[in-house]
PDB file of C-alpha atoms in Angstrom:
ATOM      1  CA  UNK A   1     -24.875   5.392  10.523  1.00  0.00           C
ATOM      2  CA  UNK A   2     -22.753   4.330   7.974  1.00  0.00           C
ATOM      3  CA  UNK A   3     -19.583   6.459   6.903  1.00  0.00           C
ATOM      4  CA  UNK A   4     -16.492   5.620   4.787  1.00  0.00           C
ATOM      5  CA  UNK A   5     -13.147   7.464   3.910  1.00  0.00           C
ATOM      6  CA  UNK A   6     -13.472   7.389   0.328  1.00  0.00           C
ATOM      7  CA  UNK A   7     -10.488   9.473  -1.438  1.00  0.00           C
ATOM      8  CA  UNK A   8      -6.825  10.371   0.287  1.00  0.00           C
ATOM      9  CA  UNK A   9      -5.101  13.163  -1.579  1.00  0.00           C
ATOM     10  CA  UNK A  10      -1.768  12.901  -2.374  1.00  0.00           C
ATOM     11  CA  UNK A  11       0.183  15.932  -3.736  1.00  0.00           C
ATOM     12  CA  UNK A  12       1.856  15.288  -6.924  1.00  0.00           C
ATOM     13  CA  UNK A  13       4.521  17.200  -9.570  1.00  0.00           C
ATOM     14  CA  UNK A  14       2.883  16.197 -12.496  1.00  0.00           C
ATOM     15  CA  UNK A  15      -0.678  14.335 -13.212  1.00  0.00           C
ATOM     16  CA  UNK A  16       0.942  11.726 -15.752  1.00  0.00           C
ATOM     17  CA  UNK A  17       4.210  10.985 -14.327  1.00  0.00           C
ATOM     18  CA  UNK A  18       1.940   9.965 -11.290  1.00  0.00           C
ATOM     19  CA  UNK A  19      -0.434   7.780 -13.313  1.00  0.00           C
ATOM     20  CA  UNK A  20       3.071   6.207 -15.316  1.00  0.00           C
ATOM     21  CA  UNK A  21       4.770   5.165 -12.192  1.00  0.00           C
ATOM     22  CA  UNK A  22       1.246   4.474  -9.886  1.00  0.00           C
ATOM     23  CA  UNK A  23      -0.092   2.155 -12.989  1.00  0.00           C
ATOM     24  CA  UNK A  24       3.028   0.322 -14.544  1.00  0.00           C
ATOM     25  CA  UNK A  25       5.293  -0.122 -11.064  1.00  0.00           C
ATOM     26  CA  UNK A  26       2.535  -0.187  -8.543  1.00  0.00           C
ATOM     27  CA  UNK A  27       0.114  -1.874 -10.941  1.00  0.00           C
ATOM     28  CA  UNK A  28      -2.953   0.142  -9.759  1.00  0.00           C
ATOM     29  CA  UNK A  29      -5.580   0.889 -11.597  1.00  0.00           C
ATOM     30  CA  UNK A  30      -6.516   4.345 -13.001  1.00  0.00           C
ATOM     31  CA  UNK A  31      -9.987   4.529 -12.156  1.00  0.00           C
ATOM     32  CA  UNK A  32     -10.857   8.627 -13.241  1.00  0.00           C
ATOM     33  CA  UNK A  33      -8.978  11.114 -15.120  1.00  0.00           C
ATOM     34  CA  UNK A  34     -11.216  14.116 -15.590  1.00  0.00           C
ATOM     35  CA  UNK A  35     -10.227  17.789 -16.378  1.00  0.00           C
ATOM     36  CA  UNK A  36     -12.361  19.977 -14.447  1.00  0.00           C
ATOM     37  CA  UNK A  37     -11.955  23.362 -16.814  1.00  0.00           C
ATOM     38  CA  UNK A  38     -13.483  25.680 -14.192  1.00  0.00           C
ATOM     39  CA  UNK A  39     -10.415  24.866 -11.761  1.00  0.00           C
ATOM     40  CA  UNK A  40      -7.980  24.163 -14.791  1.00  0.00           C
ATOM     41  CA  UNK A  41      -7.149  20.734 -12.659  1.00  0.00           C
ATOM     42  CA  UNK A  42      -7.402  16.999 -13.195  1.00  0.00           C
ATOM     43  CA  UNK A  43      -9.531  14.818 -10.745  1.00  0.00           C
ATOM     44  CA  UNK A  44      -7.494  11.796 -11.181  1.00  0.00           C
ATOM     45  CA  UNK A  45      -8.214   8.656  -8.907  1.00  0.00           C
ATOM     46  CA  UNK A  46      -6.574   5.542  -8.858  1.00  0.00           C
ATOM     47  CA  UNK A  47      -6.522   2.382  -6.728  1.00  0.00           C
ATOM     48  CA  UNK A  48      -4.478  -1.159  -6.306  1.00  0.00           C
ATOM     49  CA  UNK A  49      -5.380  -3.803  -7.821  1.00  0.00           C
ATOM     50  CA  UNK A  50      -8.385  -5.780  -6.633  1.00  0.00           C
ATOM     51  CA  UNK A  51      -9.372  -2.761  -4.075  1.00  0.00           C
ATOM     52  CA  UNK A  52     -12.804  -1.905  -3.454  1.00  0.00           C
ATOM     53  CA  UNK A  53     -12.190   0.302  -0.235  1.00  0.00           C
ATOM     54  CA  UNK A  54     -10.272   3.937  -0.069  1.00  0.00           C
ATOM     55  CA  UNK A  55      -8.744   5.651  -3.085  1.00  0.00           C
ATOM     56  CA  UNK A  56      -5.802   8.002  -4.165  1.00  0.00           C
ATOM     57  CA  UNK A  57      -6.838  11.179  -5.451  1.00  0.00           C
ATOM     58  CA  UNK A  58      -3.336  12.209  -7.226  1.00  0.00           C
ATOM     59  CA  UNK A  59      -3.600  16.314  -6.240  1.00  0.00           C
ATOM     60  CA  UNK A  60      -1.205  18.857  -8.609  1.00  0.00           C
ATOM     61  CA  UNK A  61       0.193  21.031  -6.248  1.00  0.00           C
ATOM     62  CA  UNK A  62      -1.038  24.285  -7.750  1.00  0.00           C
ATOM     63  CA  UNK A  63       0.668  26.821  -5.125  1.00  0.00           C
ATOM     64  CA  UNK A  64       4.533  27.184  -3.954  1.00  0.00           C
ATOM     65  CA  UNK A  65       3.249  25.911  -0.189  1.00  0.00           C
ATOM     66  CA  UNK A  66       1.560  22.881  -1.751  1.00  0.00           C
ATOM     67  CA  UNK A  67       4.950  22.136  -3.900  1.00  0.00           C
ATOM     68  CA  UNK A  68       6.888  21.773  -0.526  1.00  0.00           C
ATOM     69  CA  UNK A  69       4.704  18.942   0.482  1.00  0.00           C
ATOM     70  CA  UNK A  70       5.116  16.864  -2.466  1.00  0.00           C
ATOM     71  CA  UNK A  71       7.051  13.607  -1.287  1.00  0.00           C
ATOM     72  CA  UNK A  72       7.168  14.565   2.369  1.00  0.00           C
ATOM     73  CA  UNK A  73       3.152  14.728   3.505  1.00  0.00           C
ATOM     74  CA  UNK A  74       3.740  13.456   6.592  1.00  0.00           C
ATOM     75  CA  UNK A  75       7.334  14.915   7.663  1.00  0.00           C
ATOM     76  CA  UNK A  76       9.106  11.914   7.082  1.00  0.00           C
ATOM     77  CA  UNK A  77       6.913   8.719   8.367  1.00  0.00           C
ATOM     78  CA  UNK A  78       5.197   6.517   6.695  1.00  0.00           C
ATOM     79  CA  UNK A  79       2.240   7.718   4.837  1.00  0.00           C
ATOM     80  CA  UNK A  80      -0.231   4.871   3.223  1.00  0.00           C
ATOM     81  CA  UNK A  81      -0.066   1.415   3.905  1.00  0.00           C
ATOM     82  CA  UNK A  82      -0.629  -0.878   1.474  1.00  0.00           C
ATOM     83  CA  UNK A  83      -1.838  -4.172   2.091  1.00  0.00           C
ATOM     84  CA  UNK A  84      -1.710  -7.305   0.054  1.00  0.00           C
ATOM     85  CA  UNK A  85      -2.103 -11.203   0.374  1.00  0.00           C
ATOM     86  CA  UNK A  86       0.842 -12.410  -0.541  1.00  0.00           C
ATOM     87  CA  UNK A  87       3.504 -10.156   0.714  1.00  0.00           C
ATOM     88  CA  UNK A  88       6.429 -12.320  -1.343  1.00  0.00           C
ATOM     89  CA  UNK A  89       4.772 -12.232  -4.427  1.00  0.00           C
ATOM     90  CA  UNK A  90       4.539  -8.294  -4.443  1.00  0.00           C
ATOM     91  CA  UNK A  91       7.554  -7.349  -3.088  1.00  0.00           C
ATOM     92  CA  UNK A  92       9.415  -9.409  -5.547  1.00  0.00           C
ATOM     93  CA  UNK A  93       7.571  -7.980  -8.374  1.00  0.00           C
ATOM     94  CA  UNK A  94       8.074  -4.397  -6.876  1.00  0.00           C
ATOM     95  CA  UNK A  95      11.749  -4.431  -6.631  1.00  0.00           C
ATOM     96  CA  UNK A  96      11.949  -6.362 -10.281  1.00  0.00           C
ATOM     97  CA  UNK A  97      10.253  -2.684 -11.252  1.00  0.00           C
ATOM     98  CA  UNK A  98      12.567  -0.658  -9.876  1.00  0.00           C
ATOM     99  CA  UNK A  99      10.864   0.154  -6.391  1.00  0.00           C
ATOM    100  CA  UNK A 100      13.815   1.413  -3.766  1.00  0.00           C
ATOM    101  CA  UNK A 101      12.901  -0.459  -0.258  1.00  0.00           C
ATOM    102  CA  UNK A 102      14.518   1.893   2.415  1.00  0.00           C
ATOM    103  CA  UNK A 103      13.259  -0.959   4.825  1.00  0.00           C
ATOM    104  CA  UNK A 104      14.073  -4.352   4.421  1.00  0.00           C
ATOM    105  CA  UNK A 105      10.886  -7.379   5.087  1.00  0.00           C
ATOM    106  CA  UNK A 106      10.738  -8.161   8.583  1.00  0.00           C
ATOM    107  CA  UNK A 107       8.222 -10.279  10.783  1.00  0.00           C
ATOM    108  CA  UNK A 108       6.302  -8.524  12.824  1.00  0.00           C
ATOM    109  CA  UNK A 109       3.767  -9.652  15.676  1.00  0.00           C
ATOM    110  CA  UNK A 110       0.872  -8.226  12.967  1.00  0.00           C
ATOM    111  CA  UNK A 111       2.106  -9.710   9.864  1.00  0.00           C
ATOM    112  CA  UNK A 112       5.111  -8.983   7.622  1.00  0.00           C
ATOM    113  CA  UNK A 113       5.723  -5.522   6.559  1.00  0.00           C
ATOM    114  CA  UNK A 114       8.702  -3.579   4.697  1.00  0.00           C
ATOM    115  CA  UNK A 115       9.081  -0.034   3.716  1.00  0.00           C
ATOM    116  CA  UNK A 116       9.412   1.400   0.316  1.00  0.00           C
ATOM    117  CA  UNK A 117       9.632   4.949  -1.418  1.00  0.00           C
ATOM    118  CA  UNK A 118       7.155   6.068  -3.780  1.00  0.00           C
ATOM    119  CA  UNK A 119       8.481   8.340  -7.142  1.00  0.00           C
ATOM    120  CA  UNK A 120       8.369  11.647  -4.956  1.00  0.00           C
ATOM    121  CA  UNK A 121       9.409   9.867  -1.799  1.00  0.00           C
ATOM    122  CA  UNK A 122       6.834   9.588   0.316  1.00  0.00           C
ATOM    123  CA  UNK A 123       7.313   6.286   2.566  1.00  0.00           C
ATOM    124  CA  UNK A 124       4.978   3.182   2.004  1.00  0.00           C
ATOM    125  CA  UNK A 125       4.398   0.228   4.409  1.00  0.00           C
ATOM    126  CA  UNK A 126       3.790  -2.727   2.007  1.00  0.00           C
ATOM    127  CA  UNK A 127       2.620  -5.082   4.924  1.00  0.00           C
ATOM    128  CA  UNK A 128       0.440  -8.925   4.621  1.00  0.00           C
ATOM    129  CA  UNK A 129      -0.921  -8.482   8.414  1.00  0.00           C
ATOM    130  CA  UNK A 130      -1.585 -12.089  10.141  1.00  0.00           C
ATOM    131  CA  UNK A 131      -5.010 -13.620   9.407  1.00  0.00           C
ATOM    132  CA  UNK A 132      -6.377 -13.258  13.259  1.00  0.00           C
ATOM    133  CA  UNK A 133      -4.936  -9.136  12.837  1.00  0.00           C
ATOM    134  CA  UNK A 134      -8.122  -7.334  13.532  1.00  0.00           C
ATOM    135  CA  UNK A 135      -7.729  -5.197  10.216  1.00  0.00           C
ATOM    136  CA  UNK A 136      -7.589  -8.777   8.298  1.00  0.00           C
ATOM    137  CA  UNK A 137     -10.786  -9.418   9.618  1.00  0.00           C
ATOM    138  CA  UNK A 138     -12.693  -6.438   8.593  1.00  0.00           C
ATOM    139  CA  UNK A 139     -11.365  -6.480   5.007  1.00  0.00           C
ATOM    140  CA  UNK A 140     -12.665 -10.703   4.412  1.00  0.00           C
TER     141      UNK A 140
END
């Protein structure tokens, strides 16, 4: 058997001030925007760059319960986890667009990780685990 996570939904505001901050200060690519007129909703999926695993379904919150989740999914922890190979190279770029680290880079036994804030808040590990980490190894 073979299974894969294929979309996370994240619970936005607003479909294109998602896309403007998730494409130009994350850099990821928008890989579907569709409007889906029977549900009067976008199914918008994006991606970082050079990904080929899991990707963010950016989700409208269409009801006054959904609206309280925007920016806090998780009750205040960290929600994705984005890796990248060279941790340096991304967080300099990130903070060069603007991105508010709440936690500063620090080694780690896995790798290097620090913690930023996405438009709504929702937390973000950007992380570059160690080579012999056992997620390194599945994603080669």
């Amino acid at each position: 058997m073979i299974q894969s996570i294929v979309h996370i939904a994240l619970v936005v505001n607003d479909y294109d001030e998602a896309i403007v901050f998730y494409t130009q200060k994350l850099n990821f690519t928008l890989i579907e925007d569709t409007y889906q007129p029977e549900q009067d909703k976008r199914w918008v999926v994006i991606s970082p760059p050079g990904s080929i695993g899991t990707t963010i379904l950016l989700a409208r919150a269409s009801t006054p319960v959904q609206e309280q989740f925007v920016g806090n999914q998780t009750g205040g922890r960290v929600f994705l986890f984005l890796n990248t190979d060279d941790f340096w190279r991304d967080y300099n770029e990130m903070v060069s667009r603007g991105i508010e680290f709440v936690r500063e880079p620090k080694e780690q036994p896995y790798g290097i990780v620090a913690v930023f804030k996405d438009l709504y808040g929702n937390l973000w590990d950007l992380l570059e685990m160690n080579q012999d980490h056992p997620i390194s190894q599945r994603v080669k």
